[in-house]
Amino acid sequence: TFAKHRMSLSATGSMRLNARLGDYSSYSYGAGAELRYWFTGRPIWSSSLAPGAMAGPYVGGRLDLMHTRVKDEVDNRTIGGAVTIAESLAFGYRFVWRDRIEMTPSLEISVRTETDTSDRLGAWTRVTLGFGWTLGYMF
């Protein structure tokens, strides 16, 4: 099992509607998955969490796929689209209070490639740095 090996897996989905009130509109949808390895499986301030808990320092690998379409609202036609692929490596630390409240800052480096779905433009690849912060309830 994942917990036995101090690993966790998460999957995400997204949908975004952009610029819906102007001459142009767009929408994006995508999916992603992240695998994390928890080095210690324990936070520094909690002793009652079971060994292998999703807490403490971790490293994670993530893959995201996003599709975007742009529409000319005046002429009522699609004018283009893009597919974005992002591979990321993240380092973070999950703090846990009272065995349920979590706070997780993280740093991430990603390689993102955007490709024109009509093949009119060449692919564009760039490296990005990110900072994440979550606050939540563990159950």
mmCIF file with all atom_site columns, C-alpha atoms in Angstrom:
data_model
loop_
_atom_site.group_PDB
_atom_site.id
_atom_site.type_symbol
_atom_site.label_atom_id
_atom_site.label_alt_id
_atom_site.label_comp_id
_atom_site.label_asym_id
_atom_site.label_entity_id
_atom_site.label_seq_id
_atom_site.pdbx_PDB_ins_code
_atom_site.Cartn_x
_atom_site.Cartn_y
_atom_site.Cartn_z
_atom_site.occupancy
_atom_site.B_iso_or_equiv
_atom_site.pdbx_formal_charge
_atom_site.auth_seq_id
_atom_site.auth_comp_id
_atom_site.auth_asym_id
_atom_site.auth_atom_id
_atom_site.pdbx_PDB_model_num
ATOM 1   C CA . THR A 1 1   ? 0.000   0.000  0.000   1.00 0.00 ? 1   THR A CA 1
ATOM 2   C CA . PHE A 1 2   ? 1.018   3.625  -0.408  1.00 0.00 ? 2   PHE A CA 1
ATOM 3   C CA . ALA A 1 3   ? 1.016   4.415  3.331   1.00 0.00 ? 3   ALA A CA 1
ATOM 4   C CA . LYS A 1 4   ? 3.330   1.491  4.063   1.00 0.00 ? 4   LYS A CA 1
ATOM 5   C CA . HIS A 1 5   ? 5.898   3.027  1.712   1.00 0.00 ? 5   HIS A CA 1
ATOM 6   C CA . ARG A 1 6   ? 5.278   6.623  2.952   1.00 0.00 ? 6   ARG A CA 1
ATOM 7   C CA . MET A 1 7   ? 3.784   7.641  -0.382  1.00 0.00 ? 7   MET A CA 1
ATOM 8   C CA . SER A 1 8   ? 0.578   9.416  -1.403  1.00 0.00 ? 8   SER A CA 1
ATOM 9   C CA . LEU A 1 9   ? -1.148  9.923  -4.737  1.00 0.00 ? 9   LEU A CA 1
ATOM 10  C CA . SER A 1 10  ? -3.576  12.697 -5.626  1.00 0.00 ? 10  SER A CA 1
ATOM 11  C CA . ALA A 1 11  ? -5.541  13.459 -8.784  1.00 0.00 ? 11  ALA A CA 1
ATOM 12  C CA . THR A 1 12  ? -7.092  16.779 -9.773  1.00 0.00 ? 12  THR A CA 1
ATOM 13  C CA . GLY A 1 13  ? -9.454  18.121 -12.397 1.00 0.00 ? 13  GLY A CA 1
ATOM 14  C CA . SER A 1 14  ? -10.058 21.702 -13.448 1.00 0.00 ? 14  SER A CA 1
ATOM 15  C CA . MET A 1 15  ? -12.380 23.809 -15.585 1.00 0.00 ? 15  MET A CA 1
ATOM 16  C CA . ARG A 1 16  ? -11.973 27.539 -16.189 1.00 0.00 ? 16  ARG A CA 1
ATOM 17  C CA . LEU A 1 17  ? -14.069 30.005 -18.185 1.00 0.00 ? 17  LEU A CA 1
ATOM 18  C CA . ASN A 1 18  ? -12.142 33.157 -19.143 1.00 0.00 ? 18  ASN A CA 1
ATOM 19  C CA . ALA A 1 19  ? -13.022 36.553 -20.665 1.00 0.00 ? 19  ALA A CA 1
ATOM 20  C CA . ARG A 1 20  ? -16.697 35.780 -21.221 1.00 0.00 ? 20  ARG A CA 1
ATOM 21  C CA . LEU A 1 21  ? -17.901 39.403 -21.525 1.00 0.00 ? 21  LEU A CA 1
ATOM 22  C CA . GLY A 1 22  ? -15.721 40.779 -24.344 1.00 0.00 ? 22  GLY A CA 1
ATOM 23  C CA . ASP A 1 23  ? -15.229 40.193 -28.059 1.00 0.00 ? 23  ASP A CA 1
ATOM 24  C CA . TYR A 1 24  ? -13.339 36.994 -27.265 1.00 0.00 ? 24  TYR A CA 1
ATOM 25  C CA . SER A 1 25  ? -13.927 34.171 -24.837 1.00 0.00 ? 25  SER A CA 1
ATOM 26  C CA . SER A 1 26  ? -11.985 31.093 -23.840 1.00 0.00 ? 26  SER A CA 1
ATOM 27  C CA . TYR A 1 27  ? -12.317 28.004 -21.759 1.00 0.00 ? 27  TYR A CA 1
ATOM 28  C CA . SER A 1 28  ? -9.780  25.564 -20.347 1.00 0.00 ? 28  SER A CA 1
ATOM 29  C CA . TYR A 1 29  ? -10.089 22.127 -18.837 1.00 0.00 ? 29  TYR A CA 1
ATOM 30  C CA . GLY A 1 30  ? -7.461  19.789 -17.521 1.00 0.00 ? 30  GLY A CA 1
ATOM 31  C CA . ALA A 1 31  ? -6.325  16.982 -15.264 1.00 0.00 ? 31  ALA A CA 1
ATOM 32  C CA . GLY A 1 32  ? -3.304  16.306 -13.121 1.00 0.00 ? 32  GLY A CA 1
ATOM 33  C CA . ALA A 1 33  ? -1.736  13.737 -10.831 1.00 0.00 ? 33  ALA A CA 1
ATOM 34  C CA . GLU A 1 34  ? 0.906   14.023 -8.114  1.00 0.00 ? 34  GLU A CA 1
ATOM 35  C CA . LEU A 1 35  ? 2.903   11.340 -6.335  1.00 0.00 ? 35  LEU A CA 1
ATOM 36  C CA . ARG A 1 36  ? 4.577   12.339 -3.050  1.00 0.00 ? 36  ARG A CA 1
ATOM 37  C CA . TYR A 1 37  ? 7.175   10.599 -0.959  1.00 0.00 ? 37  TYR A CA 1
ATOM 38  C CA . TRP A 1 38  ? 7.069   11.529 2.739   1.00 0.00 ? 38  TRP A CA 1
ATOM 39  C CA . PHE A 1 39  ? 10.617  11.278 4.149   1.00 0.00 ? 39  PHE A CA 1
ATOM 40  C CA . THR A 1 40  ? 9.699   10.732 7.802   1.00 0.00 ? 40  THR A CA 1
ATOM 41  C CA . GLY A 1 41  ? 5.928   10.339 7.754   1.00 0.00 ? 41  GLY A CA 1
ATOM 42  C CA . ARG A 1 42  ? 5.757   12.401 10.947  1.00 0.00 ? 42  ARG A CA 1
ATOM 43  C CA . PRO A 1 43  ? 5.502   16.123 11.722  1.00 0.00 ? 43  PRO A CA 1
ATOM 44  C CA . ILE A 1 44  ? 7.862   17.593 14.298  1.00 0.00 ? 44  ILE A CA 1
ATOM 45  C CA . TRP A 1 45  ? 5.094   18.763 16.683  1.00 0.00 ? 45  TRP A CA 1
ATOM 46  C CA . SER A 1 46  ? 2.771   15.774 16.796  1.00 0.00 ? 46  SER A CA 1
ATOM 47  C CA . SER A 1 47  ? 3.465   12.434 18.396  1.00 0.00 ? 47  SER A CA 1
ATOM 48  C CA . SER A 1 48  ? 0.042   10.795 18.166  1.00 0.00 ? 48  SER A CA 1
ATOM 49  C CA . LEU A 1 49  ? -0.135  10.447 14.354  1.00 0.00 ? 49  LEU A CA 1
ATOM 50  C CA . ALA A 1 50  ? 0.509   6.920  13.141  1.00 0.00 ? 50  ALA A CA 1
ATOM 51  C CA . PRO A 1 51  ? 3.873   6.216  11.519  1.00 0.00 ? 51  PRO A CA 1
ATOM 52  C CA . GLY A 1 52  ? 3.694   6.808  7.796   1.00 0.00 ? 52  GLY A CA 1
ATOM 53  C CA . ALA A 1 53  ? 1.273   9.741  8.128   1.00 0.00 ? 53  ALA A CA 1
ATOM 54  C CA . MET A 1 54  ? 1.243   12.305 5.342   1.00 0.00 ? 54  MET A CA 1
ATOM 55  C CA . ALA A 1 55  ? 3.187   14.840 7.397   1.00 0.00 ? 55  ALA A CA 1
ATOM 56  C CA . GLY A 1 56  ? 6.662   16.263 7.669   1.00 0.00 ? 56  GLY A CA 1
ATOM 57  C CA . PRO A 1 57  ? 9.021   16.806 4.715   1.00 0.00 ? 57  PRO A CA 1
ATOM 58  C CA . TYR A 1 58  ? 8.201   15.467 1.255   1.00 0.00 ? 58  TYR A CA 1
ATOM 59  C CA . VAL A 1 59  ? 9.262   15.485 -2.377  1.00 0.00 ? 59  VAL A CA 1
ATOM 60  C CA . GLY A 1 60  ? 6.661   15.183 -5.107  1.00 0.00 ? 60  GLY A CA 1
ATOM 61  C CA . GLY A 1 61  ? 6.444   14.693 -8.837  1.00 0.00 ? 61  GLY A CA 1
ATOM 62  C CA . ARG A 1 62  ? 3.457   16.069 -10.738 1.00 0.00 ? 62  ARG A CA 1
ATOM 63  C CA . LEU A 1 63  ? 2.088   15.854 -14.278 1.00 0.00 ? 63  LEU A CA 1
ATOM 64  C CA . ASP A 1 64  ? -0.607  18.253 -15.559 1.00 0.00 ? 64  ASP A CA 1
ATOM 65  C CA . LEU A 1 65  ? -2.404  18.364 -18.900 1.00 0.00 ? 65  LEU A CA 1
ATOM 66  C CA . MET A 1 66  ? -4.573  21.363 -19.928 1.00 0.00 ? 66  MET A CA 1
ATOM 67  C CA . HIS A 1 67  ? -6.557  22.143 -23.085 1.00 0.00 ? 67  HIS A CA 1
ATOM 68  C CA . THR A 1 68  ? -7.588  25.733 -23.948 1.00 0.00 ? 68  THR A CA 1
ATOM 69  C CA . ARG A 1 69  ? -9.914  27.014 -26.705 1.00 0.00 ? 69  ARG A CA 1
ATOM 70  C CA . VAL A 1 70  ? -10.322 30.667 -27.776 1.00 0.00 ? 70  VAL A CA 1
ATOM 71  C CA . LYS A 1 71  ? -13.472 31.909 -29.537 1.00 0.00 ? 71  LYS A CA 1
ATOM 72  C CA . ASP A 1 72  ? -14.227 35.112 -31.476 1.00 0.00 ? 72  ASP A CA 1
ATOM 73  C CA . GLU A 1 73  ? -17.632 36.044 -30.027 1.00 0.00 ? 73  GLU A CA 1
ATOM 74  C CA . VAL A 1 74  ? -18.315 38.674 -32.719 1.00 0.00 ? 74  VAL A CA 1
ATOM 75  C CA . ASP A 1 75  ? -17.941 36.211 -35.613 1.00 0.00 ? 75  ASP A CA 1
ATOM 76  C CA . ASN A 1 76  ? -19.020 33.216 -33.507 1.00 0.00 ? 76  ASN A CA 1
ATOM 77  C CA . ARG A 1 77  ? -16.036 31.066 -34.495 1.00 0.00 ? 77  ARG A CA 1
ATOM 78  C CA . THR A 1 78  ? -13.165 29.266 -32.819 1.00 0.00 ? 78  THR A CA 1
ATOM 79  C CA . ILE A 1 79  ? -9.883  30.997 -33.558 1.00 0.00 ? 79  ILE A CA 1
ATOM 80  C CA . GLY A 1 80  ? -7.381  28.740 -31.845 1.00 0.00 ? 80  GLY A CA 1
ATOM 81  C CA . GLY A 1 81  ? -6.402  26.522 -29.005 1.00 0.00 ? 81  GLY A CA 1
ATOM 82  C CA . ALA A 1 82  ? -3.493  25.162 -27.057 1.00 0.00 ? 82  ALA A CA 1
ATOM 83  C CA . VAL A 1 83  ? -2.481  22.064 -25.155 1.00 0.00 ? 83  VAL A CA 1
ATOM 84  C CA . THR A 1 84  ? -0.265  22.620 -22.106 1.00 0.00 ? 84  THR A CA 1
ATOM 85  C CA . ILE A 1 85  ? 1.802   19.869 -20.519 1.00 0.00 ? 85  ILE A CA 1
ATOM 86  C CA . ALA A 1 86  ? 3.585   20.574 -17.240 1.00 0.00 ? 86  ALA A CA 1
ATOM 87  C CA . GLU A 1 87  ? 6.004   18.333 -15.369 1.00 0.00 ? 87  GLU A CA 1
ATOM 88  C CA . SER A 1 88  ? 6.863   19.512 -11.874 1.00 0.00 ? 88  SER A CA 1
ATOM 89  C CA . LEU A 1 89  ? 9.119   18.642 -8.976  1.00 0.00 ? 89  LEU A CA 1
ATOM 90  C CA . ALA A 1 90  ? 8.034   19.949 -5.563  1.00 0.00 ? 90  ALA A CA 1
ATOM 91  C CA . PHE A 1 91  ? 9.590   20.070 -2.111  1.00 0.00 ? 91  PHE A CA 1
ATOM 92  C CA . GLY A 1 92  ? 7.500   20.875 0.929   1.00 0.00 ? 92  GLY A CA 1
ATOM 93  C CA . TYR A 1 93  ? 6.765   20.367 4.593   1.00 0.00 ? 93  TYR A CA 1
ATOM 94  C CA . ARG A 1 94  ? 3.379   19.582 6.117   1.00 0.00 ? 94  ARG A CA 1
ATOM 95  C CA . PHE A 1 95  ? 2.923   20.946 9.643   1.00 0.00 ? 95  PHE A CA 1
ATOM 96  C CA . VAL A 1 96  ? 0.098   19.355 11.651  1.00 0.00 ? 96  VAL A CA 1
ATOM 97  C CA . TRP A 1 97  ? -1.589  20.799 14.756  1.00 0.00 ? 97  TRP A CA 1
ATOM 98  C CA . ARG A 1 98  ? -3.930  18.844 17.010  1.00 0.00 ? 98  ARG A CA 1
ATOM 99  C CA . ASP A 1 99  ? -3.514  15.900 14.637  1.00 0.00 ? 99  ASP A CA 1
ATOM 100 C CA . ARG A 1 100 ? -6.011  17.376 12.140  1.00 0.00 ? 100 ARG A CA 1
ATOM 101 C CA . ILE A 1 101 ? -5.147  20.946 11.087  1.00 0.00 ? 101 ILE A CA 1
ATOM 102 C CA . GLU A 1 102 ? -2.484  21.008 8.371   1.00 0.00 ? 102 GLU A CA 1
ATOM 103 C CA . MET A 1 103 ? -0.418  23.788 6.845   1.00 0.00 ? 103 MET A CA 1
ATOM 104 C CA . THR A 1 104 ? 1.857   22.933 3.926   1.00 0.00 ? 104 THR A CA 1
ATOM 105 C CA . PRO A 1 105 ? 4.255   25.412 2.292   1.00 0.00 ? 105 PRO A CA 1
ATOM 106 C CA . SER A 1 106 ? 6.031   24.145 -0.832  1.00 0.00 ? 106 SER A CA 1
ATOM 107 C CA . LEU A 1 107 ? 8.454   25.168 -3.568  1.00 0.00 ? 107 LEU A CA 1
ATOM 108 C CA . GLU A 1 108 ? 8.067   23.857 -7.097  1.00 0.00 ? 108 GLU A CA 1
ATOM 109 C CA . ILE A 1 109 ? 10.018  23.899 -10.344 1.00 0.00 ? 109 ILE A CA 1
ATOM 110 C CA . SER A 1 110 ? 8.068   23.103 -13.518 1.00 0.00 ? 110 SER A CA 1
ATOM 111 C CA . VAL A 1 111 ? 8.788   22.615 -17.181 1.00 0.00 ? 111 VAL A CA 1
ATOM 112 C CA . ARG A 1 112 ? 5.752   23.773 -19.168 1.00 0.00 ? 112 ARG A CA 1
ATOM 113 C CA . THR A 1 113 ? 5.237   23.192 -22.891 1.00 0.00 ? 113 THR A CA 1
ATOM 114 C CA . GLU A 1 114 ? 2.383   24.819 -24.807 1.00 0.00 ? 114 GLU A CA 1
ATOM 115 C CA . THR A 1 115 ? 1.478   23.529 -28.257 1.00 0.00 ? 115 THR A CA 1
ATOM 116 C CA . ASP A 1 116 ? -0.847  25.183 -30.783 1.00 0.00 ? 116 ASP A CA 1
ATOM 117 C CA . THR A 1 117 ? -3.620  22.713 -31.672 1.00 0.00 ? 117 THR A CA 1
ATOM 118 C CA . SER A 1 118 ? -3.757  24.007 -35.268 1.00 0.00 ? 118 SER A CA 1
ATOM 119 C CA . ASP A 1 119 ? 0.025   23.591 -35.823 1.00 0.00 ? 119 ASP A CA 1
ATOM 120 C CA . ARG A 1 120 ? 0.347   27.217 -36.977 1.00 0.00 ? 120 ARG A CA 1
ATOM 121 C CA . LEU A 1 121 ? 2.746   28.107 -34.167 1.00 0.00 ? 121 LEU A CA 1
ATOM 122 C CA . GLY A 1 122 ? 5.720   26.238 -32.805 1.00 0.00 ? 122 GLY A CA 1
ATOM 123 C CA . ALA A 1 123 ? 5.697   24.731 -29.330 1.00 0.00 ? 123 ALA A CA 1
ATOM 124 C CA . TRP A 1 124 ? 6.813   27.022 -26.505 1.00 0.00 ? 124 TRP A CA 1
ATOM 125 C CA . THR A 1 125 ? 8.668   25.533 -23.525 1.00 0.00 ? 125 THR A CA 1
ATOM 126 C CA . ARG A 1 126 ? 9.627   27.420 -20.386 1.00 0.00 ? 126 ARG A CA 1
ATOM 127 C CA . VAL A 1 127 ? 10.766  26.741 -16.839 1.00 0.00 ? 127 VAL A CA 1
ATOM 128 C CA . THR A 1 128 ? 8.733   28.225 -14.006 1.00 0.00 ? 128 THR A CA 1
ATOM 129 C CA . LEU A 1 129 ? 9.219   28.454 -10.255 1.00 0.00 ? 129 LEU A CA 1
ATOM 130 C CA . GLY A 1 130 ? 6.275   28.368 -7.904  1.00 0.00 ? 130 GLY A CA 1
ATOM 131 C CA . PHE A 1 131 ? 5.422   28.691 -4.250  1.00 0.00 ? 131 PHE A CA 1
ATOM 132 C CA . GLY A 1 132 ? 2.397   26.932 -2.792  1.00 0.00 ? 132 GLY A CA 1
ATOM 133 C CA . TRP A 1 133 ? 0.619   27.132 0.528   1.00 0.00 ? 133 TRP A CA 1
ATOM 134 C CA . THR A 1 134 ? -2.275  25.029 1.771   1.00 0.00 ? 134 THR A CA 1
ATOM 135 C CA . LEU A 1 135 ? -4.279  25.132 4.960   1.00 0.00 ? 135 LEU A CA 1
ATOM 136 C CA . GLY A 1 136 ? -6.748  22.359 5.620   1.00 0.00 ? 136 GLY A CA 1
ATOM 137 C CA . TYR A 1 137 ? -8.312  19.688 7.769   1.00 0.00 ? 137 TYR A CA 1
ATOM 138 C CA . MET A 1 138 ? -6.971  16.114 7.679   1.00 0.00 ? 138 MET A CA 1
ATOM 139 C CA . PHE A 1 139 ? -9.487  13.300 7.967   1.00 0.00 ? 139 PHE A CA 1
#
